[in-house]
Coordinates of C-alpha atoms in Angstrom, one line a residue:
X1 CA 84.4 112.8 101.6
X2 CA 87.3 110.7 101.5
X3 CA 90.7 111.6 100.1
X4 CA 93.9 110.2 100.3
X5 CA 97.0 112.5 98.0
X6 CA 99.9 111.5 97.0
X7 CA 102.9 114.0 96.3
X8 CA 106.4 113.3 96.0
X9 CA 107.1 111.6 92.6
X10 CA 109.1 112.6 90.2
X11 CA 112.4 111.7 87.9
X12 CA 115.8 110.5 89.7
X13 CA 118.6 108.7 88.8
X14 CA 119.1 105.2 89.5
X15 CA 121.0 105.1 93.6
X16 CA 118.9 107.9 94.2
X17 CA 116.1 108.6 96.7
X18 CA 112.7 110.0 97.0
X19 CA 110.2 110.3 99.6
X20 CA 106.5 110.1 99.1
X21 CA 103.8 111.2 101.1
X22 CA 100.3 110.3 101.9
X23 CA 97.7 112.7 103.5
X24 CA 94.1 111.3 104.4
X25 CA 91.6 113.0 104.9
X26 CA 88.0 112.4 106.1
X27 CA 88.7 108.7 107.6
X28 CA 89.5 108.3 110.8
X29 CA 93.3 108.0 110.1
X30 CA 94.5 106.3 113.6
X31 CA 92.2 103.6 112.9
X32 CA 93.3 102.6 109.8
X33 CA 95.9 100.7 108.8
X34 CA 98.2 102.0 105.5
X35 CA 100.0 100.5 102.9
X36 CA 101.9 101.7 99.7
X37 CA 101.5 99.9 96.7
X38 CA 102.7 100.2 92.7
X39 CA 101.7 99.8 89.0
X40 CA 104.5 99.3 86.3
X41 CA 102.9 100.1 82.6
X42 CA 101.5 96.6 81.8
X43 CA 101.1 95.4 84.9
X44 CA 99.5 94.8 87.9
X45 CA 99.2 96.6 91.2
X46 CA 101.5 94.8 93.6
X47 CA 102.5 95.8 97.5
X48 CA 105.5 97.5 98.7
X49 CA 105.0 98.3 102.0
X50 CA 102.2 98.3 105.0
X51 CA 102.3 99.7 108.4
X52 CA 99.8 99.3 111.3
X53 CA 97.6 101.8 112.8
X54 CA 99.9 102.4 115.5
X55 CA 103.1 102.1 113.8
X56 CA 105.0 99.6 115.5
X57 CA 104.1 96.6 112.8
X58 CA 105.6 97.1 108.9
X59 CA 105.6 94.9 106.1
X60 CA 107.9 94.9 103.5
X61 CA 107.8 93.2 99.4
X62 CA 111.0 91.3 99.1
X63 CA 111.9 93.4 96.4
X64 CA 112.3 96.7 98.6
X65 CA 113.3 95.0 101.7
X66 CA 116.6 96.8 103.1
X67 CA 116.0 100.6 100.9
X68 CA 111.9 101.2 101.4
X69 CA 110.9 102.4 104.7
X70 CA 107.4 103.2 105.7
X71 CA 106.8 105.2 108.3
X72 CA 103.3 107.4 109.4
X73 CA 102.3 110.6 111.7
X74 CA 99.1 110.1 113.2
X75 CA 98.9 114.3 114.4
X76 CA 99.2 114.4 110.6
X77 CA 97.0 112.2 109.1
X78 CA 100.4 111.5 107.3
X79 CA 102.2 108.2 105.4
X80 CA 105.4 107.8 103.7
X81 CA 107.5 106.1 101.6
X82 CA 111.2 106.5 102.5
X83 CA 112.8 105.0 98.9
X84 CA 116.6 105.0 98.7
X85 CA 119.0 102.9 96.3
X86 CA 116.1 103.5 93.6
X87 CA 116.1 101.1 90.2
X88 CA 114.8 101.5 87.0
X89 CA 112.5 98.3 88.2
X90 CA 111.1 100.6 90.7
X91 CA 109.5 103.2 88.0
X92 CA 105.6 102.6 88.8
X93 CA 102.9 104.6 90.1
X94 CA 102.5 104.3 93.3
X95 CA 99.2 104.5 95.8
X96 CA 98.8 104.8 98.9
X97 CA 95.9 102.8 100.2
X98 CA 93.8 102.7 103.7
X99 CA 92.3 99.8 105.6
X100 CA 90.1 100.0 108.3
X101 CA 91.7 97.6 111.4
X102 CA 89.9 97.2 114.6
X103 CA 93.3 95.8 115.9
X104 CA 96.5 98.6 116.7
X105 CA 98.9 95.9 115.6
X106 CA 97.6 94.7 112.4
X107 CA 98.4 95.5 108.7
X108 CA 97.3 93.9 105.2
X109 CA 99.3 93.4 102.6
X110 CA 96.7 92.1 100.0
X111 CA 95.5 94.8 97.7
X112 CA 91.5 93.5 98.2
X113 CA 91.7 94.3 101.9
X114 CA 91.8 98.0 101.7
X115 CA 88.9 100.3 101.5
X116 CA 90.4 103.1 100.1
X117 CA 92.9 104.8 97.5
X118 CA 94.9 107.2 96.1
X119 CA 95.0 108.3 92.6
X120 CA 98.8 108.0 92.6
X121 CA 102.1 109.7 91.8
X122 CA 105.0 108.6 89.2
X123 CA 108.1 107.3 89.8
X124 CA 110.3 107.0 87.3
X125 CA 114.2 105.9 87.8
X126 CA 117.0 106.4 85.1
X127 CA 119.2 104.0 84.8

């Protein structure tokens, strides 16, 4: 069975910083390429971040360019989501989703390519 949790939302203030993680579970994690993405009430899921299956390619929305960083732990079957400098536009749910790559060095960054999903965590900024 495959699961992929989430854990590290919550409430900060806006300048602040959270991390979230992403553990997988029954998927052969160092084959798969991740990526975080986000829901704001009313809207759609958009990216915010991908990394490769080995770690050496990112990706990056505009919009978090410069305070997001991703970052993963194969031993641990592990994502994150490094957020600093946090907005109020940044309150969303976020996911963490899983894509299966043949290739080390590739990522997605469109939400049809991946295979699997979270079932999210809330982040909510006060401005």
């Amino acid at each position: 069975q495959v699961q992929l949790v989430e854990s590290g939302g919550g409430l900060v203030q806006a300048g602040g910083s959270l991390r979230l993680s992403c553990v997988a579970s029954g998927i052969p994690f160092s084959f798969h390429a991740m990526g975080w993405f986000r829901q704001a009430a009313g809207k759609e899921r958009e990216f915010v971040a991908a990394i490769s299956r080995s770690g050496t390619s990112t990706a990056y929305a505009d919009s978090v360019k410069g305070r997001f960083t991703i970052s993963r732990d194969n031993a641990k079957n592990t994502v994150y989501l490094q957020m600093d400098v946090l907005k109020a536009e940044d309150t969303a749910v976020y996911y963490c989703g899983a894509d299966f790559k043949p290739a080390a060095q590739t990522l997605s960054v469109m939400i049809y390519e991946y295979d699997f999903w979270g079932q999210g965590t809330q982040v909510t900024v006060s401005s």
